[in-house]
Coordinates of C-alpha atoms and ligand atoms in Angstrom, one line a residue:
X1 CA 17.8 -5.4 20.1
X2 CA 15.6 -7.9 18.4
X3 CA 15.2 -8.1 14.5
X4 CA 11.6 -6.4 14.3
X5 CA 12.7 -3.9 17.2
X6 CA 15.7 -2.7 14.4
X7 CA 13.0 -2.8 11.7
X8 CA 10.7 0.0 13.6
X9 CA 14.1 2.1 14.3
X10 CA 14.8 2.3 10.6
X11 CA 11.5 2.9 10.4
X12 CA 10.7 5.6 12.5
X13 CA 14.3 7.2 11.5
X14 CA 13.4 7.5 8.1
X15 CA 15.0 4.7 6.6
X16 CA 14.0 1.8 4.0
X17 CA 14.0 -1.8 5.1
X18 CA 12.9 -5.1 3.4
X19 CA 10.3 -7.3 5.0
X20 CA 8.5 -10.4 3.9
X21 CA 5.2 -11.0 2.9
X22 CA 2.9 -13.8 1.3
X23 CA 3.2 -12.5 -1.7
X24 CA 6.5 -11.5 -2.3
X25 CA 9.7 -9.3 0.0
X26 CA 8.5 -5.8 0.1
X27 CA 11.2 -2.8 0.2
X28 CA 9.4 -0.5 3.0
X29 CA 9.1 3.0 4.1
X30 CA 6.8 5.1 6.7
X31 CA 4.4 6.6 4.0
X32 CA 4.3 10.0 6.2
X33 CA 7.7 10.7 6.1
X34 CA 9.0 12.5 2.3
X35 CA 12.6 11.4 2.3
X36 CA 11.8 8.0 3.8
X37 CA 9.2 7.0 0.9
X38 CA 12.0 8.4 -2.2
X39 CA 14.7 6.4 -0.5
X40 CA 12.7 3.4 -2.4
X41 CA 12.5 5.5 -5.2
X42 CA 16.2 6.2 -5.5
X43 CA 17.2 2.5 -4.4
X44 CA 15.1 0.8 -7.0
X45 CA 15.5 3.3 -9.8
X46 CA 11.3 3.2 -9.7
X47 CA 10.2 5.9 -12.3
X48 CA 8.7 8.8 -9.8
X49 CA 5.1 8.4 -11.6
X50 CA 5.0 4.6 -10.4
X51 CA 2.5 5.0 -7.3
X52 CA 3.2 3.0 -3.9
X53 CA 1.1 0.3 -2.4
X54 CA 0.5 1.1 1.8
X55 CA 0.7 -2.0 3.6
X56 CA -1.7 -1.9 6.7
X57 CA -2.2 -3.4 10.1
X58 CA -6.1 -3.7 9.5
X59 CA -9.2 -2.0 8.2
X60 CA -9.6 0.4 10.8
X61 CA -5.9 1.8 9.7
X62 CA -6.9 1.9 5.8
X63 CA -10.3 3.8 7.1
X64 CA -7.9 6.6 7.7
X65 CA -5.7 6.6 4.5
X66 CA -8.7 5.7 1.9
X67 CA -12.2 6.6 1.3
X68 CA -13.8 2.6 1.1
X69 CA -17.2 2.8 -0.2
X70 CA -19.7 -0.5 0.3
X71 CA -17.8 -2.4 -2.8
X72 CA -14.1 -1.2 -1.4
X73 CA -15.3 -2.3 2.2
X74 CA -16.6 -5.6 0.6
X75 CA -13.5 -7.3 -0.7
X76 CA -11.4 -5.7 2.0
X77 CA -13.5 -7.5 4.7
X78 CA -13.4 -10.7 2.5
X79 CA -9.8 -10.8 1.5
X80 CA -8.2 -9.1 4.2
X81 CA -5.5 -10.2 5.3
X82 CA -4.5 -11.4 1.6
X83 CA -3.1 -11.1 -1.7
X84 CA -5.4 -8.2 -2.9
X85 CA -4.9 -4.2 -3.2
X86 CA -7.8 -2.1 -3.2
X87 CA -7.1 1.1 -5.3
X88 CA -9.8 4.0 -3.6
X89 CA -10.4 7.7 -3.5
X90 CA -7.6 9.2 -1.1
X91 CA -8.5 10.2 2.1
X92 CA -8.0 14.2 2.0
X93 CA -7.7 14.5 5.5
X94 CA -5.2 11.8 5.3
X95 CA -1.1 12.2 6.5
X96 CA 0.8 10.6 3.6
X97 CA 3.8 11.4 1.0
X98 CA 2.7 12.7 -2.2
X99 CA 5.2 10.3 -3.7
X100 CA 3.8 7.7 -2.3
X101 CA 0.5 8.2 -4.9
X102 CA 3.1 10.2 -7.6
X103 CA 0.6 13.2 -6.9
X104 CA -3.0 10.8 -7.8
X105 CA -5.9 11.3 -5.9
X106 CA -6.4 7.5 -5.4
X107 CA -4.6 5.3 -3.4
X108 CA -3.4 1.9 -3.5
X109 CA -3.9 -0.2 0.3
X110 CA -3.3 -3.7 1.4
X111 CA -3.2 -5.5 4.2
X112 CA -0.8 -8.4 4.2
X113 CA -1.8 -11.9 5.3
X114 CA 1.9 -12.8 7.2
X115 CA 2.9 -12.7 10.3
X116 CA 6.0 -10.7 10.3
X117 CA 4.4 -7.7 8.3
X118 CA 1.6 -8.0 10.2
X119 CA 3.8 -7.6 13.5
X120 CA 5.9 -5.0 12.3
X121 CA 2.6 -3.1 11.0
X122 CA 0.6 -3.3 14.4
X123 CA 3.6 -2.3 16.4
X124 CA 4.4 0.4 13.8
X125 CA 1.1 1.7 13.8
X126 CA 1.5 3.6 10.6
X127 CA 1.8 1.9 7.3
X128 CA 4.1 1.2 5.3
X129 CA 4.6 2.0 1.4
X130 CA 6.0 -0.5 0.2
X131 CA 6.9 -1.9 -3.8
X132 CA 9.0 -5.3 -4.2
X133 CA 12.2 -5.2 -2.9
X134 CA 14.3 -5.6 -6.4
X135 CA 15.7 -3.1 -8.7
X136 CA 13.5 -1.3 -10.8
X137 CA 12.0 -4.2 -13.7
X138 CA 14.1 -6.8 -12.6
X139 CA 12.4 -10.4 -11.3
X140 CA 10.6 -9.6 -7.9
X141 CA 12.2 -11.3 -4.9
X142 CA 9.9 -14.3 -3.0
X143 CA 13.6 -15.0 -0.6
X144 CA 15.4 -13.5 1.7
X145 CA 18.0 -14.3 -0.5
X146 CA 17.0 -12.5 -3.4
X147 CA 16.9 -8.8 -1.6
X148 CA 20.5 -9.6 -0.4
X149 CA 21.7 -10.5 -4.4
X150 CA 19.7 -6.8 -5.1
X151 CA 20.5 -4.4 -2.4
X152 CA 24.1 -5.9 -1.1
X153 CA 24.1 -4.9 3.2
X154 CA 23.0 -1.6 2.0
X155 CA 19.4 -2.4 3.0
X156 CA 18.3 -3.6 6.4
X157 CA 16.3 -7.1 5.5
X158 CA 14.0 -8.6 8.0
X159 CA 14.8 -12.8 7.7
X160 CA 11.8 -14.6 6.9
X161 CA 10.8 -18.0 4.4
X162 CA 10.2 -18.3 0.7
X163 CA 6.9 -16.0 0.2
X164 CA 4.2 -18.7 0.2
X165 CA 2.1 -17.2 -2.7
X166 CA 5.1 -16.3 -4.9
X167 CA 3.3 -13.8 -6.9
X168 CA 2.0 -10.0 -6.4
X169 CA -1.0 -9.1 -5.6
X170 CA -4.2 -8.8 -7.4
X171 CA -4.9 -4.9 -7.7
X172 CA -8.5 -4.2 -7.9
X173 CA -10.2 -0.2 -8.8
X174 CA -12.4 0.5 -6.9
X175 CA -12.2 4.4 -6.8
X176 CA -14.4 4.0 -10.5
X177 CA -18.3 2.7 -11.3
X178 CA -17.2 -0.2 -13.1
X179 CA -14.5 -1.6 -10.7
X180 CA -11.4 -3.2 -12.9
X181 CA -8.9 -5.5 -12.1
X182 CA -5.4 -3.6 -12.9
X183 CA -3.0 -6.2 -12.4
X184 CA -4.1 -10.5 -12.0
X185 CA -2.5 -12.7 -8.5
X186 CA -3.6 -15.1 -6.4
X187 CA -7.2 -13.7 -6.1
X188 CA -8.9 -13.9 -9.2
X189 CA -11.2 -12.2 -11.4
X190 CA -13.7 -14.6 -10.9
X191 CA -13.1 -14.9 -7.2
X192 CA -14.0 -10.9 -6.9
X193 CA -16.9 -11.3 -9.3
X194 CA -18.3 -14.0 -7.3
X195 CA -18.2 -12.0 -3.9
X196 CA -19.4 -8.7 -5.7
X197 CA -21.6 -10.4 -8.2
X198 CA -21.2 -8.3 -10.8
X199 CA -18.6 -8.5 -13.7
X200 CA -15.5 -7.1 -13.7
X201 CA -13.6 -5.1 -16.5
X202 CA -10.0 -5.8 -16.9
X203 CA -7.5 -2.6 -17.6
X204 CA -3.8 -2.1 -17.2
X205 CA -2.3 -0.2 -14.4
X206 CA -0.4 2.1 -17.2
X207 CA -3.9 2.9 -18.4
X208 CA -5.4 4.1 -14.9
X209 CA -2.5 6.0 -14.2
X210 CA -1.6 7.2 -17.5
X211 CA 2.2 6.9 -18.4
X212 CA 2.4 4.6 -21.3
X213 CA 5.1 1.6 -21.6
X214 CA 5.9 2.5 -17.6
X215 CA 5.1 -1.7 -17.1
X216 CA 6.8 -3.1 -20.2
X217 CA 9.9 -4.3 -18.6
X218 CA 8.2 -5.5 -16.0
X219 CA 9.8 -8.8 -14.4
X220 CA 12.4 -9.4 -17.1
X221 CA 14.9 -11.6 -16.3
X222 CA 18.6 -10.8 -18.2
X223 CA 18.4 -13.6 -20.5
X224 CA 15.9 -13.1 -23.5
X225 CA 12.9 -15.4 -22.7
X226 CA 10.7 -17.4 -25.2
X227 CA 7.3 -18.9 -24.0
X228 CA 4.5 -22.0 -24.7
X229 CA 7.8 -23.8 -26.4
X230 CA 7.1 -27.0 -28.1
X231 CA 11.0 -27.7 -28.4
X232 CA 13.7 -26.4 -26.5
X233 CA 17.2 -24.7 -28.4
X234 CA 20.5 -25.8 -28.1
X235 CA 22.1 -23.7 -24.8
X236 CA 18.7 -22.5 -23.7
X237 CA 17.2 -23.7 -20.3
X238 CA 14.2 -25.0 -19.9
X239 CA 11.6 -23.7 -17.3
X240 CA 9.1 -26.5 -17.3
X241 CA 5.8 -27.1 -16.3
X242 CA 3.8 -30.8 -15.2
X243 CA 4.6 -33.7 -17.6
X244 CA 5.7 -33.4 -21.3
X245 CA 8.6 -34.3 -23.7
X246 CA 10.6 -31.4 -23.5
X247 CA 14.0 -32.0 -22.4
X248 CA 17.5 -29.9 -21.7
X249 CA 20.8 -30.5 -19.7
X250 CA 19.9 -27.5 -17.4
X251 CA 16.0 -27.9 -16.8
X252 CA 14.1 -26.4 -13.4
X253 CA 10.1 -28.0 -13.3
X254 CA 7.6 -25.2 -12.0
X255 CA 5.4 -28.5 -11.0
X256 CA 5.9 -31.9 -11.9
X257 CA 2.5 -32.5 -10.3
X258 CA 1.0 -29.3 -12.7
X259 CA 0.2 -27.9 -9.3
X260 CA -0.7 -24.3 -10.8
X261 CA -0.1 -22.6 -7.2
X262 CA 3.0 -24.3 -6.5
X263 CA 4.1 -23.1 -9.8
X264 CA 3.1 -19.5 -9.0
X265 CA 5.7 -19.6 -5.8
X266 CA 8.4 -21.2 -7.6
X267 CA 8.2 -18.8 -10.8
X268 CA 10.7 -16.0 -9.7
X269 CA 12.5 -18.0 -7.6
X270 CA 13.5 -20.4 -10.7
X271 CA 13.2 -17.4 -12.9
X272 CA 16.3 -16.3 -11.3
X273 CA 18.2 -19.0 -10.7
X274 CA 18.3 -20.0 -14.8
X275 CA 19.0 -15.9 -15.3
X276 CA 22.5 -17.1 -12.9
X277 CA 23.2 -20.0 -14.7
X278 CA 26.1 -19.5 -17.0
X279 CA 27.0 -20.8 -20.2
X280 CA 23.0 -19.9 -21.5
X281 CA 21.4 -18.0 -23.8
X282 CA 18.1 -17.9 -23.1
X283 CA 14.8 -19.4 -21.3
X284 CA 12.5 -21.3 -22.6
X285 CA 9.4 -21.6 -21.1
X286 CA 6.9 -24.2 -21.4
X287 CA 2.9 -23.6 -21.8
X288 CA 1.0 -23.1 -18.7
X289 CA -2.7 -23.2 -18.4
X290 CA -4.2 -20.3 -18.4
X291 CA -6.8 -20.6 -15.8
X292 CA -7.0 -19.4 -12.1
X293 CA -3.5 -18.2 -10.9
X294 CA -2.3 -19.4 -14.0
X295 CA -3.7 -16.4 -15.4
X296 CA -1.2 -14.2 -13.5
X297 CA 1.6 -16.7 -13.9
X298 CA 1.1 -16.0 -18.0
X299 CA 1.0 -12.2 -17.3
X300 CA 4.0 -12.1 -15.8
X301 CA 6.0 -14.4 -18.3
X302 CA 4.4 -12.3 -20.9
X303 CA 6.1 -8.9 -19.6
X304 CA 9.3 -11.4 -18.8
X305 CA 9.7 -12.3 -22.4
X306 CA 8.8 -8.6 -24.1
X307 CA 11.8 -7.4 -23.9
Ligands
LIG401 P1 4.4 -2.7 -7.2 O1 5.1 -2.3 -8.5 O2 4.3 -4.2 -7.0 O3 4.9 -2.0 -6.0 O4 2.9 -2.3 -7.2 C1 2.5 -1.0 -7.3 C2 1.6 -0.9 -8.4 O5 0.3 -0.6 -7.9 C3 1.8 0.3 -9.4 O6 2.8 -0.1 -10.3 C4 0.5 0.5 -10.0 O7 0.3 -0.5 -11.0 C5 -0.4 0.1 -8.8 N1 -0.9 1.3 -8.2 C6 -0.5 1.9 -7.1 N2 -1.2 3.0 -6.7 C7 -2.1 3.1 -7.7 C8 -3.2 4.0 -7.9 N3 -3.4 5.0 -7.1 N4 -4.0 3.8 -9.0 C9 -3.8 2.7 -9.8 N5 -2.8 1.9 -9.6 C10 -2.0 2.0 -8.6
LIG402 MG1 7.5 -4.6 -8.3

């Protein structure tokens, strides 16, 4: 049996499995089957009001999970496959676990711009819910090597690269009359407001679905982290950022070129690799522009470092 063949059996026998994506390693489930969908629940130690994302094969399959009205169907036909979740109305007619939308009646779709999700969704045919693979508030995974430090062999992983984009998606409300972006990624606000031509509100996930501090701990590494540093403690790393005078003896650079998006797939990976490091007692994290994906690289460092 082949590695995607072994995917579809956990799959379809009500097991979770990890997968790759561009963005980063999702820990799936079939978003039909109840006991399936709180196996990711009970591996990650996710909070039960923390909604899903479904990953799907195309349009046509998120046609029969969500309502898409002409906005929805905009930005999914411009950004599908791609780093962007659309949140819409639930489709009432639709199969689906209602722990997958922790009992909302919206829903949370994308469709993932990588070949091996992609394969594993057509042949599937039934998406997948799927959050990162980690435990619950811990860095989210962009290797192969990451879900194997979190889950152990207890989780079936399918091998794939270092996710390309490094980051999780954009998720974009579209269920409301003034469409929000609830969490920044790759795609940006501007990007969306360019396509929809019409500005954009910005709100917090926690706020749409109503469970305060649920995202605080989001992406916290172990060691305390400290950001926009202009000098760097004795037995702290550095996590650096383009050209500058800060120095340490154990130093990781995001992008010596100040490459923004190559910075945005080396973030977690590095994040965790300083976390191993021993003899440290914190990160310290150099300023970052805050402009186009550097916008969700600061969001991320921000929930990293309120701990
Ligand atoms: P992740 O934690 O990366 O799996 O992403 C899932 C996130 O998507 C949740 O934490 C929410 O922020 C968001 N989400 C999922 N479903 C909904 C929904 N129906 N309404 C609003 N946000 C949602
Ligand atoms: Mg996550």
């Amino acid at each position: 049996m082949n590695i995607i063949q072994t995917a579809l059996l956990k799959l379809s026998s009500g097991e979770a499995m990890a997968f790759p994506t561009e963005t980063v390693y999702g820990l799936g489930a079939d978003c039909t089957n109840d006991s399936a969908v709180q196996k990711i629940f009970t591996l990650k130690g996710r909070p039960a009001f923390n909604p899903l994302i479904i990953h799907v094969s195309d349009i046509h399959m998120a046609f029969k999970y969500g309502e898409f009205n002409d906005t929805a169907r905009t930005l999914a036909n411009k950004f599908w496959p791609g780093p962007l979740t659309i949140v819409v109305p639930l489709n009432k007619n639709a199969k689906i676990s209602s722990y997958v939308t922790a009992g909302l009646d919206t829903i949370a779709i994308r469709c993932p711009n990588h070949p091996v999700a992609l394969d594993l969704l057509q042949q599937y045919n039934v998406p997948i819910a799927a959050p990162s693979a980690n435990i619950s508030g811990y860095v989210s995974p962009t290797k192969y090597e990451h879900v194997h430090d979190e889950f152990g062999d207890k989780v079936f992983i399918v091998p794939g690269d270092q996710s390309c984009i490094g980051l999780e998606s954009t998720i974009v409300d579209c269920s409301v009359t003034d469409v929000a972006i609830l969490r920044p990624g790759f795609i940006t606000k501007e990007n969306i407001e360019t396509i929809l031509n019409m500005p954009l509100t910005e709100k917090t996930s926690s706020e749409v679905i109503k469970a305060p501090g649920q995202f605080k701990l989001h992406y916290s590494p172990k060691l305390p982290v400290r950001l926009n540093v202009t000098n760097v403690h004795p037995n702290e790393a550095l996590l650096n950022f383009g050209q500058n005078a800060l120095t340490a003896d154990i130093s990781l650079n995001l992008s010596p070129q100040g490459n923004l998006d190559e910075a945005a797939t080396n973030l977690f990976d590095y994040l965790r690799k300083l976390d191993k490091h021993p003899n440290i007692t914190g990160i310290a994290v150099s300023p970052i522009p805050c402009e186009k994906i550097g916008v969700a690289i600061n969001e991320r460092l921000d929930r990293a470092a309120s701990k």
